[in-house]
PDB file of C-alpha atoms in Angstrom:
ATOM      1  CA  MET A 930     339.333 135.340 197.913  1.00 34.00           C
ATOM      2  CA  GLY A 931     335.547 135.551 197.611  1.00 33.00           C
ATOM      3  CA  ILE A 932     333.363 132.854 196.468  1.00 32.00           C
ATOM      4  CA  ASN A 933     330.240 134.647 194.162  1.00 35.00           C
ATOM      5  CA  ARG A 934     326.908 132.064 194.780  1.00 38.00           C
ATOM      6  CA  MET A 935     328.426 129.718 192.144  1.00 40.00           C
ATOM      7  CA  GLY A 936     331.434 128.783 194.264  1.00 38.00           C
ATOM      8  CA  PHE A 937     333.642 130.832 191.638  1.00 39.00           C
ATOM      9  CA  GLY A 938     336.910 132.491 193.443  1.00 40.00           C
ATOM     10  CA  GLY A 939     337.102 136.046 192.813  1.00 42.00           C
ATOM     11  CA  ASP A 940     338.388 139.305 193.807  1.00 47.00           C
ATOM     12  CA  PRO A 941     337.826 140.168 197.785  1.00 46.00           C
ATOM     13  CA  GLY A 942     335.497 143.124 197.139  1.00 47.00           C
ATOM     14  CA  GLU A 943     334.643 142.255 193.320  1.00 44.00           C
ATOM     15  CA  ASP A 944     331.218 143.273 192.733  1.00 45.00           C
ATOM     16  CA  VAL A 945     329.715 139.318 191.542  1.00 43.00           C
ATOM     17  CA  THR A 946     326.169 139.631 189.601  1.00 58.00           C
ATOM     18  CA  SER A 947     325.242 136.347 188.677  1.00 71.00           C
ATOM     19  CA  PRO A 948     322.141 135.368 186.387  1.00 72.00           C
ATOM     20  CA  GLN A 949     318.908 135.188 188.372  1.00 81.00           C
ATOM     21  CA  PRO A 950     316.644 132.345 187.854  1.00 87.00           C
ATOM     22  CA  ALA A 951     314.541 131.975 185.193  1.00 84.00           C
ATOM     23  CA  PHE A 952     311.624 129.537 183.948  1.00 85.00           C
ATOM     24  CA  MET A 953     311.043 129.498 179.902  1.00 87.00           C
ATOM     25  CA  GLY A 954     307.862 127.956 179.299  1.00 88.00           C
ATOM     26  CA  THR A 955     306.763 126.959 175.875  1.00 87.00           C
ATOM     27  CA  GLU A 956     303.602 130.134 176.099  1.00 86.00           C
ATOM     28  CA  THR A 957     306.196 132.334 176.316  1.00 85.00           C
ATOM     29  CA  GLN A 958     309.071 131.096 174.141  1.00 92.00           C
ATOM     30  CA  GLN A 959     309.760 132.246 169.952  1.00 95.00           C
ATOM     31  CA  ALA A 960     309.832 130.548 167.004  1.00 97.00           C
ATOM     32  CA  TYR A 961     311.520 132.080 163.681  1.00 97.00           C
ATOM     33  CA  TRP A 962     311.808 130.948 160.442  1.00 97.00           C
ATOM     34  CA  PHE A 963     315.890 130.823 159.605  1.00 96.00           C
ATOM     35  CA  LEU A 964     317.426 130.298 156.201  1.00 94.00           C
ATOM     36  CA  GLY A 965     314.819 127.192 155.843  1.00 90.00           C
ATOM     37  CA  SER A 966     315.498 125.558 159.465  1.00 93.00           C
ATOM     38  CA  LEU A 967     312.321 126.526 161.926  1.00 96.00           C
ATOM     39  CA  VAL A 968     313.927 127.554 164.730  1.00 98.00           C
ATOM     40  CA  ASN A 969     312.470 127.788 168.405  1.00 97.00           C
ATOM     41  CA  LEU A 970     314.187 130.233 170.971  1.00 98.00           C
ATOM     42  CA  ARG A 971     313.954 128.142 174.089  1.00 97.00           C
ATOM     43  CA  VAL A 972     316.369 129.938 176.316  1.00 95.00           C
ATOM     44  CA  THR A 973     317.504 133.485 175.390  1.00 95.00           C
ATOM     45  CA  GLY A 974     319.712 136.691 176.823  1.00 93.00           C
ATOM     46  CA  GLU A 975     317.278 138.237 178.137  1.00 91.00           C
ATOM     47  CA  ASN A 976     316.560 135.411 180.422  1.00 90.00           C
ATOM     48  CA  THR A 977     320.807 134.347 181.578  1.00 92.00           C
ATOM     49  CA  GLY A 978     321.750 138.017 181.490  1.00 92.00           C
ATOM     50  CA  GLY A 979     323.700 137.606 178.609  1.00 94.00           C
ATOM     51  CA  SER A 980     325.665 134.124 179.581  1.00 94.00           C
ATOM     52  CA  LEU A 981     323.859 131.924 177.223  1.00 96.00           C
ATOM     53  CA  ALA A 982     321.161 131.027 175.050  1.00 97.00           C
ATOM     54  CA  VAL A 983     319.630 127.635 173.634  1.00 98.00           C
ATOM     55  CA  LEU A 984     317.203 127.244 170.417  1.00 98.00           C
ATOM     56  CA  GLU A 985     316.026 124.505 169.270  1.00 98.00           C
ATOM     57  CA  HIS A 986     316.126 123.842 165.622  1.00 98.00           C
ATOM     58  CA  ARG A 987     314.479 121.423 162.476  1.00 97.00           C
ATOM     59  CA  ASN A 988     315.515 120.460 159.564  1.00 96.00           C
ATOM     60  CA  GLU A 989     315.342 118.327 156.261  1.00 97.00           C
ATOM     61  CA  TYR A 990     317.589 116.245 154.618  1.00 98.00           C
ATOM     62  CA  GLY A 991     320.381 119.057 152.655  1.00 97.00           C
ATOM     63  CA  TYR A 992     320.178 121.805 154.766  1.00 97.00           C
ATOM     64  CA  ALA A 993     323.472 123.892 155.435  1.00 97.00           C
ATOM     65  CA  PRO A 994     324.143 127.122 156.547  1.00 97.00           C
ATOM     66  CA  PRO A 995     326.947 129.111 155.526  1.00 97.00           C
ATOM     67  CA  VAL A 996     330.785 128.215 156.405  1.00 97.00           C
ATOM     68  CA  HIS A 997     331.378 130.713 159.030  1.00 98.00           C
ATOM     69  CA  ARG A 998     333.022 131.912 162.706  1.00 98.00           C
ATOM     70  CA  HIS A 999     331.356 133.238 165.537  1.00 98.00           C
ATOM     71  CA  LEU A1000     333.740 136.122 166.300  1.00 98.00           C
ATOM     72  CA  LYS A1001     333.033 136.295 170.246  1.00 98.00           C
ATOM     73  CA  ALA A1002     331.168 133.387 171.059  1.00 98.00           C
ATOM     74  CA  ASP A1003     331.655 129.799 171.659  1.00 98.00           C
ATOM     75  CA  GLU A1004     328.686 127.355 169.731  1.00 98.00           C
ATOM     76  CA  THR A1005     327.851 123.401 171.281  1.00 98.00           C
ATOM     77  CA  LEU A1006     325.509 121.061 168.840  1.00 98.00           C
ATOM     78  CA  VAL A1007     323.654 118.590 170.665  1.00 99.00           C
ATOM     79  CA  VAL A1008     322.020 116.460 168.346  1.00 99.00           C
ATOM     80  CA  LEU A1009     318.716 115.078 169.563  1.00 99.00           C
ATOM     81  CA  GLU A1010     317.208 112.807 166.447  1.00 99.00           C
ATOM     82  CA  GLY A1011     318.635 112.480 162.696  1.00 99.00           C
ATOM     83  CA  GLU A1012     322.134 112.632 161.881  1.00 99.00           C
ATOM     84  CA  LEU A1013     324.334 115.694 160.682  1.00 98.00           C
ATOM     85  CA  ARG A1014     327.895 116.285 159.292  1.00 98.00           C
ATOM     86  CA  ALA A1015     329.681 118.854 160.677  1.00 97.00           C
ATOM     87  CA  GLU A1016     332.377 120.800 158.794  1.00 95.00           C
ATOM     88  CA  LEU A1017     334.842 122.499 160.455  1.00 95.00           C
ATOM     89  CA  ASP A1018     337.949 124.109 159.064  1.00 87.00           C
ATOM     90  CA  GLY A1019     337.938 121.826 156.579  1.00 85.00           C
ATOM     91  CA  GLU A1020     337.919 118.475 158.710  1.00 92.00           C
ATOM     92  CA  SER A1021     333.965 116.749 158.707  1.00 95.00           C
ATOM     93  CA  TYR A1022     332.988 114.838 161.551  1.00 96.00           C
ATOM     94  CA  THR A1023     329.446 112.907 162.162  1.00 97.00           C
ATOM     95  CA  ALA A1024     327.288 112.950 164.797  1.00 98.00           C
ATOM     96  CA  GLY A1025     323.553 111.327 165.465  1.00 98.00           C
ATOM     97  CA  ALA A1026     321.359 111.360 167.949  1.00 98.00           C
ATOM     98  CA  GLY A1027     323.138 112.222 171.446  1.00 98.00           C
ATOM     99  CA  GLY A1028     325.940 112.896 169.615  1.00 98.00           C
ATOM    100  CA  ALA A1029     327.332 116.736 170.883  1.00 98.00           C
ATOM    101  CA  VAL A1030     330.403 119.125 168.846  1.00 96.00           C
ATOM    102  CA  PHE A1031     331.526 122.055 170.871  1.00 97.00           C
ATOM    103  CA  LEU A1032     332.599 124.809 168.180  1.00 97.00           C
ATOM    104  CA  PRO A1033     334.494 127.344 169.726  1.00 98.00           C
ATOM    105  CA  ARG A1034     334.731 130.967 169.134  1.00 98.00           C
ATOM    106  CA  LEU A1035     336.755 131.955 165.474  1.00 98.00           C
ATOM    107  CA  LEU A1036     336.046 128.494 164.356  1.00 98.00           C
ATOM    108  CA  ALA A1037     335.521 127.968 161.143  1.00 97.00           C
ATOM    109  CA  HIS A1038     332.740 126.059 160.275  1.00 98.00           C
ATOM    110  CA  SER A1039     328.937 124.954 158.971  1.00 98.00           C
ATOM    111  CA  PHE A1040     326.657 121.150 159.218  1.00 97.00           C
ATOM    112  CA  LEU A1041     324.844 119.484 156.503  1.00 98.00           C
ATOM    113  CA  ILE A1042     321.565 117.453 157.498  1.00 98.00           C
ATOM    114  CA  THR A1043     322.302 113.788 156.117  1.00 98.00           C
ATOM    115  CA  SER A1044     319.142 112.447 157.287  1.00 99.00           C
ATOM    116  CA  PRO A1045     315.722 112.398 156.457  1.00 99.00           C
ATOM    117  CA  THR A1046     314.997 115.314 159.057  1.00 98.00           C
ATOM    118  CA  ALA A1047     316.877 116.169 162.119  1.00 98.00           C
ATOM    119  CA  ARG A1048     316.757 118.364 165.013  1.00 99.00           C
ATOM    120  CA  TYR A1049     318.835 119.187 167.566  1.00 99.00           C
ATOM    121  CA  LEU A1050     320.209 122.323 169.784  1.00 99.00           C
ATOM    122  CA  THR A1051     322.362 124.738 169.704  1.00 98.00           C
ATOM    123  CA  LEU A1052     324.146 126.451 172.909  1.00 98.00           C
ATOM    124  CA  HIS A1053     325.848 129.771 172.592  1.00 98.00           C
ATOM    125  CA  THR A1054     327.718 131.891 174.689  1.00 97.00           C
ATOM    126  CA  PRO A1055     327.582 134.349 175.470  1.00 97.00           C
ATOM    127  CA  THR A1056     324.678 135.181 173.834  1.00 95.00           C
ATOM    128  CA  GLY A1057     323.639 137.141 170.670  1.00 95.00           C
ATOM    129  CA  PHE A1058     323.361 133.920 168.451  1.00 97.00           C
ATOM    130  CA  GLU A1059     319.154 134.131 169.196  1.00 97.00           C
ATOM    131  CA  ALA A1060     319.022 138.333 168.505  1.00 97.00           C
ATOM    132  CA  PHE A1061     320.771 137.597 165.050  1.00 98.00           C
ATOM    133  CA  THR A1062     317.919 134.781 164.511  1.00 98.00           C
ATOM    134  CA  ARG A1063     314.932 137.266 165.033  1.00 97.00           C
ATOM    135  CA  GLU A1064     316.704 139.724 162.550  1.00 97.00           C
ATOM    136  CA  ALA A1065     317.452 137.495 159.780  1.00 97.00           C
ATOM    137  CA  GLY A1066     314.358 135.216 160.450  1.00 97.00           C
ATOM    138  CA  THR A1067     310.580 135.573 159.744  1.00 96.00           C
ATOM    139  CA  LEU A1068     308.786 135.429 162.929  1.00 96.00           C
ATOM    140  CA  GLU A1069     306.826 131.630 162.816  1.00 95.00           C
ATOM    141  CA  ASP A1070     302.852 132.685 162.332  1.00 92.00           C
ATOM    142  CA  GLY A1071     301.106 129.142 162.682  1.00 89.00           C
ATOM    143  CA  SER A1072     300.900 128.499 158.603  1.00 90.00           C
ATOM    144  CA  GLY A1073     304.067 125.911 158.817  1.00 88.00           C
ATOM    145  CA  ARG A1074     306.073 127.958 156.480  1.00 88.00           C
ATOM    146  CA  PRO A1075     308.061 131.236 156.007  1.00 88.00           C
ATOM    147  CA  SER A1076     305.853 134.225 155.341  1.00 87.00           C
ATOM    148  CA  GLN A1077     308.627 135.931 153.377  1.00 88.00           C
ATOM    149  CA  ALA A1078     312.131 134.915 151.653  1.00 91.00           C
ATOM    150  CA  PRO A1079     314.937 134.733 153.638  1.00 92.00           C
ATOM    151  CA  PRO A1080     317.579 137.692 153.498  1.00 95.00           C
ATOM    152  CA  THR A1081     320.284 137.992 150.127  1.00 95.00           C
ATOM    153  CA  SER A1082     323.705 136.508 150.361  1.00 95.00           C
ATOM    154  CA  GLU A1083     324.749 139.748 150.749  1.00 97.00           C
ATOM    155  CA  GLU A1084     321.930 141.054 153.296  1.00 97.00           C
ATOM    156  CA  LEU A1085     322.972 138.156 155.629  1.00 98.00           C
ATOM    157  CA  ARG A1086     326.677 139.159 155.351  1.00 98.00           C
ATOM    158  CA  ARG A1087     325.323 142.583 156.860  1.00 98.00           C
ATOM    159  CA  ILE A1088     323.110 141.420 159.376  1.00 98.00           C
ATOM    160  CA  ALA A1089     325.795 139.269 160.662  1.00 98.00           C
ATOM    161  CA  ALA A1090     328.457 141.234 161.232  1.00 98.00           C
ATOM    162  CA  ARG A1091     326.293 143.598 163.641  1.00 98.00           C
ATOM    163  CA  TYR A1092     326.073 140.598 165.775  1.00 98.00           C
ATOM    164  CA  ASP A1093     329.744 139.352 165.006  1.00 98.00           C
ATOM    165  CA  ILE A1094     329.831 136.324 162.772  1.00 98.00           C
ATOM    166  CA  GLU A1095     331.466 136.214 159.898  1.00 98.00           C
ATOM    167  CA  ILE A1096     329.917 134.148 156.598  1.00 98.00           C
ATOM    168  CA  ILE A1097     332.561 132.721 154.800  1.00 96.00           C
ATOM    169  CA  GLY A1098     331.483 131.039 152.472  1.00 95.00           C
ATOM    170  CA  PRO A1099     328.592 129.081 150.937  1.00 95.00           C
ATOM    171  CA  PRO A1100     326.766 125.892 152.572  1.00 95.00           C
ATOM    172  CA  PRO A1101     328.404 122.706 152.470  1.00 94.00           C
ATOM    173  CA  ARG A1102     327.336 120.223 149.756  1.00 91.00           C
ATOM    174  CA  LEU A1103     325.484 116.737 150.315  1.00 83.00           C
TER     175      LEU A1103
END
């Protein structure tokens, strides 16, 4: 069994390529208004060969995305500040600062911000969610507010489907 640079086994003669190191300074990162959330694209698929995307979200009390599931990607939420209630296939879990929630592909989920404000990371493996954010969102222009309205529910469903995300239902409520 061959060993690639990441230390994992592979078949002899297998052409294994690894992502190249990359530095993503804040001057090259983009921010988008996405469904009422300010989202900074910290690490994108362009930086990691499609293996990982890291997005930083800032939300206020009561924010919640529609119930949805990712058909081909896993998602992890890491709460940096504040608190959220994760809704996972009908079960509720609370995560505060330092807490994390792993959401395997195909799991119906959403979350709800239960503190005055919250800041959290989402990690997506493989990537694609950042492209969804770009298409469904609006580039932050420095004004501190979105420059256009978010997509309608039907538009959001169509855009999400292009990125293997299925919108299942409305956002959870407080």
